[in-house]
Amino acid sequence: MSLDILNVTKIFGPARGGILSRDEGFRALDDVSLHVPKGSSFGLVGESGSGKTTLTRCILRLENLTRGRVLYEGTDIHGLAQRDLRRLRARLQIVFQDPYASLNPRMTIHDIVAEPLLIHRDLFRLSARQRSERVLELLEQVGLRSEHLFRYPHEFSGGQRQRIGIARALASRPDFLILDEPTSALDVSVQADVLNLLHRLQQELGLTYFFISHDLGVIRYICDDVAVIYRGKLVEQGPVAEIFDRPRSDYTRMLLAAMPDPDPDKSPFRQS
Amino acid sequence: MTMIQTSLPKRDTSARLENWSRAFYRFRQSWLSVIGLAIVAVLIVIALVAPLIVPYPEHVAGATDTAARFMPPSAEHWFGTNALGQDMFSLVLVGSQVSLFSGLAVVIIAIAVGGLVGAVAGYFGGWIDETLMRLTDLLLTIPSLILAMAVAAALGTGILNMIIAISITWWPAYARLIRGEVLVKKEEQFITAARALGAGPGRILGRHILPNIISPVVVKASLDMGFAILTVASLGFVGIGVRAPVPEWGTLLSTARGYMPDYWWTALFPGFAIFLAVLAFNLLGDGLRDVLDPKARR
Amino acid sequence: MSLLEITNLNLAMRSYEGETQILHGIDLKIERGEIWGMVGETGSGKSLTGLSISRLIPAATGRYLAGAIRFEGTDVLNATEREMRKLRGRKIGMIFQDPTTNLNPAFRIGTQLVDVALHAAEHDPSVLGLSGNASRRERRRAARQVAIEMLGKVGISDPAERIDAYPHQFSGGMRQRMLIAMAMIGKPDLLIADEPTTALDVSVQAQILRLIHQLVLERDIGVLMITHNLGVVAQLCSHVAVMYRGRILETGPVRTVLKQPSHAYTRALLAAIPTVHTKRGELRGIGDIMAEAG
């Protein structure tokens, strides 16, 4: 399902001052436009403070826009009534960066993954037993076992928690997934497993991915298209191969050069 | 949708059990808190069974025995007898009922009212927050003893009025604590996650925020239990609160005041009971803080 | 005599589950001018190894079953607490992952740096460039001068003005520079950096790596760089030790280890990093490889 971001600007409120106050507030997003085609993986690259997290919050309408529109299959997300918004949220899900902070520590895995089914029970109409079955199916889908069902998040490793987060995001059968740095808190080895899982799920379920990362290697591995964002503005966007092989902007070139290459011969310190 | 053939695993409680035993392990690390817990447990048991086990239940009901006035502690009267010849051991034991019950009632009412106000203020913010918090600030300025006296003057003395009076001045502290905790938890990522799933305010507060702020509330409640018992005793001491013949530590102490120092046992034992109860709840509270909030340690 | 020599270090930690051995026979030797990378996954014991060098593992929970740590000849595990304080912050500098939590937000940057400098000077007056009988005021003034120099050295512009700012007035990268300045002010011989760039953007990371490299060239110190990022190791380090579940699997010059890894785990780690040439779905996690290796 395609997502269109049209001229989105987000300014965080100017500090309340007099009418003559010059303070314009903080421009977190400045005229950002993107098109995410259905079934593809779209990467968004940026450093901290570039506005990438604000953009996801704007897409999910956890934040209001100052200007612009966010269209999901042609419907303006920010123009929806609360009830329709709730329905839409079942189809547009997010996986967060920090697998430790994004799961409620007081809930069992079963309750965490079942929560979307409870929130949207008007859509799914499942009995308690059917819900539990669906939770089991989801856990299996992300590579966890049934004995994990009634354990608490703190008993799991970072990688397992991220799988739980993915299972929760998939529970309401979404067709669009925002992945907000889903692997940057994980070890490289675990990152590889999670990336492969995401790739497999996309093929099985026909998902559209909006993948946010600061790791260009990961973006290159998983994404078809990529956009580079810097201080709230899009620097450039296009197919992954094109942007990475022939970056047009200085900023992208700098980012590529700063990525530490695991080949010792490419170290800038060992030129001698 | 593929059907899962395997049967569902039972909702087992082993994970929860393990959490508890883990918590108790940390609690055991400090022997002072274990002592506190033990005394509190003994106090609760005594309060429950006191009327059944005391040697002179008729004294508790108000009977006097003028022939046995001011007997010093002996095998017959462990804590001695008072001006009316009543057995102090029986009175002190049964007195624990009023102290523990009113202390518990005060804390529960304060948590219920303060929790509601604090949670609503913290979660919704804006003018709701402003209004509710100014109200709590206002109440925080009134000293609880003075208000309790005013309430006693207006509604008459009695256990219930005393509990209401103390609760009125106690809930604002909980409201502030819970508001603060809600404000912090509201920013947690799993709250954002719940919002992104489409959860409404009721679910977010009840399912996600409140279960995660129980720890500081339990710690404060345990520490407050000691102070509540002390406040109840103070009110008894100044003569408002429980009416005779119901035995209550503060009232017992107050009556004994006139017979010091000759008949020291009439004051010592109720005083010691208050001391022990307050100390025990404080030790328990400190221990719980170590278990529930390891960061606040030392 | 080596700068740092760890031999057969075995550490056990006590917890609710009982005592478990965390480090198994760690051997490591660091010379001046060497930058050692210590790579491994979460829980592999790399951070605990770093903390052991300064003996910062709480005695209540940690117990050394065997082994020795020698720093410039000092027997670290058997030294008195007084001797250890002389080493910490003076001979051994440490930098941690999160620059925000390791600076006290209530004090100006300068105050914190001056404190460290004065502390270091108690053990070695030459840090301030003064003789032993300098007055208090002279020492303070000299310490401030040293702090300003150090800030300039780690790449903070206008150090004389910004020394009086508070930590929150700086960005994450700047704060990490300040922590490096703080670690370097006592002129340490060994710098232990535990994931110093993990919380930073790649562009800032590149600057911090350059800074550490420069310090090694100028002062001929030894560095132990604890990280999970093989890219960082490949760029900066001269040597590398690969840790897995409390054991060092392989050590050696960085080019040898990363180009011709002798252990299956090292190969697996390298294969898990997505590069320009990795086809989608071809990345392999370590779980499968270690299972095959047995």
mmCIF file with all atom_site columns, N, CA and C in Angstrom, chain C residues 12 18 39 52 66 76 102 117-118 134 139 174 184 267 280 284 290:
data_model
loop_
_atom_site.group_PDB
_atom_site.id
_atom_site.type_symbol
_atom_site.label_atom_id
_atom_site.label_alt_id
_atom_site.label_comp_id
_atom_site.label_asym_id
_atom_site.label_entity_id
_atom_site.label_seq_id
_atom_site.pdbx_PDB_ins_code
_atom_site.Cartn_x
_atom_site.Cartn_y
_atom_site.Cartn_z
_atom_site.occupancy
_atom_site.B_iso_or_equiv
_atom_site.pdbx_formal_charge
_atom_site.auth_seq_id
_atom_site.auth_comp_id
_atom_site.auth_asym_id
_atom_site.auth_atom_id
_atom_site.pdbx_PDB_model_num
ATOM 1  N N  . ALA C 1 12  ? 34.552 -14.707 38.542 1.00 0.00 ? 12  ALA C N  1
ATOM 2  C CA . ALA C 1 12  ? 33.209 -15.240 38.779 1.00 0.00 ? 12  ALA C CA 1
ATOM 3  C C  . ALA C 1 12  ? 32.364 -14.144 39.396 1.00 0.00 ? 12  ALA C C  1
ATOM 4  N N  . GLY C 1 18  ? 23.244 -17.748 41.791 1.00 0.00 ? 18  GLY C N  1
ATOM 5  C CA . GLY C 1 18  ? 24.442 -18.354 42.352 1.00 0.00 ? 18  GLY C CA 1
ATOM 6  C C  . GLY C 1 18  ? 25.655 -17.803 41.644 1.00 0.00 ? 18  GLY C C  1
ATOM 7  N N  . VAL C 1 39  ? 36.696 -7.116  20.611 1.00 0.00 ? 39  VAL C N  1
ATOM 8  C CA . VAL C 1 39  ? 35.353 -7.244  20.040 1.00 0.00 ? 39  VAL C CA 1
ATOM 9  C C  . VAL C 1 39  ? 34.646 -8.460  20.607 1.00 0.00 ? 39  VAL C C  1
ATOM 10 N N  . SER C 1 52  ? 38.062 -4.710  35.088 1.00 0.00 ? 52  SER C N  1
ATOM 11 C CA . SER C 1 52  ? 39.005 -5.428  35.949 1.00 0.00 ? 52  SER C CA 1
ATOM 12 C C  . SER C 1 52  ? 40.361 -4.738  35.981 1.00 0.00 ? 52  SER C C  1
ATOM 13 N N  . ALA C 1 66  ? 41.381 -16.939 39.598 1.00 0.00 ? 66  ALA C N  1
ATOM 14 C CA . ALA C 1 66  ? 42.786 -17.138 39.301 1.00 0.00 ? 66  ALA C CA 1
ATOM 15 C C  . ALA C 1 66  ? 43.237 -16.014 38.391 1.00 0.00 ? 66  ALA C C  1
ATOM 16 N N  . VAL C 1 76  ? 47.796 -5.426  40.055 1.00 0.00 ? 76  VAL C N  1
ATOM 17 C CA . VAL C 1 76  ? 46.531 -4.715  40.238 1.00 0.00 ? 76  VAL C CA 1
ATOM 18 C C  . VAL C 1 76  ? 45.600 -5.433  41.209 1.00 0.00 ? 76  VAL C C  1
ATOM 19 N N  . ASN C 1 102 ? 27.935 10.405  32.167 1.00 0.00 ? 102 ASN C N  1
ATOM 20 C CA . ASN C 1 102 ? 29.230 10.417  32.826 1.00 0.00 ? 102 ASN C CA 1
ATOM 21 C C  . ASN C 1 102 ? 29.773 11.807  33.101 1.00 0.00 ? 102 ASN C C  1
ATOM 22 N N  . ALA C 1 117 ? 42.247 17.318  37.256 1.00 0.00 ? 117 ALA C N  1
ATOM 23 C CA . ALA C 1 117 ? 43.651 17.721  37.142 1.00 0.00 ? 117 ALA C CA 1
ATOM 24 C C  . ALA C 1 117 ? 44.288 17.838  38.523 1.00 0.00 ? 117 ALA C C  1
ATOM 25 N N  . LEU C 1 118 ? 43.566 18.434  39.474 1.00 0.00 ? 118 LEU C N  1
ATOM 26 C CA . LEU C 1 118 ? 44.113 18.592  40.827 1.00 0.00 ? 118 LEU C CA 1
ATOM 27 C C  . LEU C 1 118 ? 44.318 17.236  41.486 1.00 0.00 ? 118 LEU C C  1
ATOM 28 N N  . ALA C 1 134 ? 54.018 24.409  45.351 1.00 0.00 ? 134 ALA C N  1
ATOM 29 C CA . ALA C 1 134 ? 53.258 25.534  44.812 1.00 0.00 ? 134 ALA C CA 1
ATOM 30 C C  . ALA C 1 134 ? 52.035 25.779  45.699 1.00 0.00 ? 134 ALA C C  1
ATOM 31 N N  . ARG C 1 139 ? 48.189 26.325  42.051 1.00 0.00 ? 139 ARG C N  1
ATOM 32 C CA . ARG C 1 139 ? 47.790 25.018  41.519 1.00 0.00 ? 139 ARG C CA 1
ATOM 33 C C  . ARG C 1 139 ? 46.474 25.115  40.769 1.00 0.00 ? 139 ARG C C  1
ATOM 34 N N  . MET C 1 174 ? 30.544 16.416  21.338 1.00 0.00 ? 174 MET C N  1
ATOM 35 C CA . MET C 1 174 ? 31.361 17.336  22.131 1.00 0.00 ? 174 MET C CA 1
ATOM 36 C C  . MET C 1 174 ? 31.574 16.790  23.534 1.00 0.00 ? 174 MET C C  1
ATOM 37 N N  . MET C 1 184 ? 42.302 12.072  29.654 1.00 0.00 ? 184 MET C N  1
ATOM 38 C CA . MET C 1 184 ? 43.682 12.293  29.218 1.00 0.00 ? 184 MET C CA 1
ATOM 39 C C  . MET C 1 184 ? 44.429 13.293  30.087 1.00 0.00 ? 184 MET C C  1
ATOM 40 N N  . ARG C 1 267 ? 35.225 -15.479 11.621 1.00 0.00 ? 267 ARG C N  1
ATOM 41 C CA . ARG C 1 267 ? 34.719 -15.499 10.237 1.00 0.00 ? 267 ARG C CA 1
ATOM 42 C C  . ARG C 1 267 ? 33.222 -15.199 10.224 1.00 0.00 ? 267 ARG C C  1
ATOM 43 N N  . ARG C 1 280 ? 20.523 -9.653  -0.811 1.00 0.00 ? 280 ARG C N  1
ATOM 44 C CA . ARG C 1 280 ? 19.487 -9.749  0.189  1.00 0.00 ? 280 ARG C CA 1
ATOM 45 C C  . ARG C 1 280 ? 19.145 -11.196 0.534  1.00 0.00 ? 280 ARG C C  1
ATOM 46 N N  . ARG C 1 284 ? 24.326 -14.176 7.075  1.00 0.00 ? 284 ARG C N  1
ATOM 47 C CA . ARG C 1 284 ? 24.162 -15.303 7.989  1.00 0.00 ? 284 ARG C CA 1
ATOM 48 C C  . ARG C 1 284 ? 24.385 -14.871 9.434  1.00 0.00 ? 284 ARG C C  1
ATOM 49 N N  . MET C 1 290 ? 27.787 -21.033 14.698 1.00 0.00 ? 290 MET C N  1
ATOM 50 C CA . MET C 1 290 ? 28.376 -21.581 15.906 1.00 0.00 ? 290 MET C CA 1
ATOM 51 C C  . MET C 1 290 ? 27.795 -22.961 16.207 1.00 0.00 ? 290 MET C C  1
#
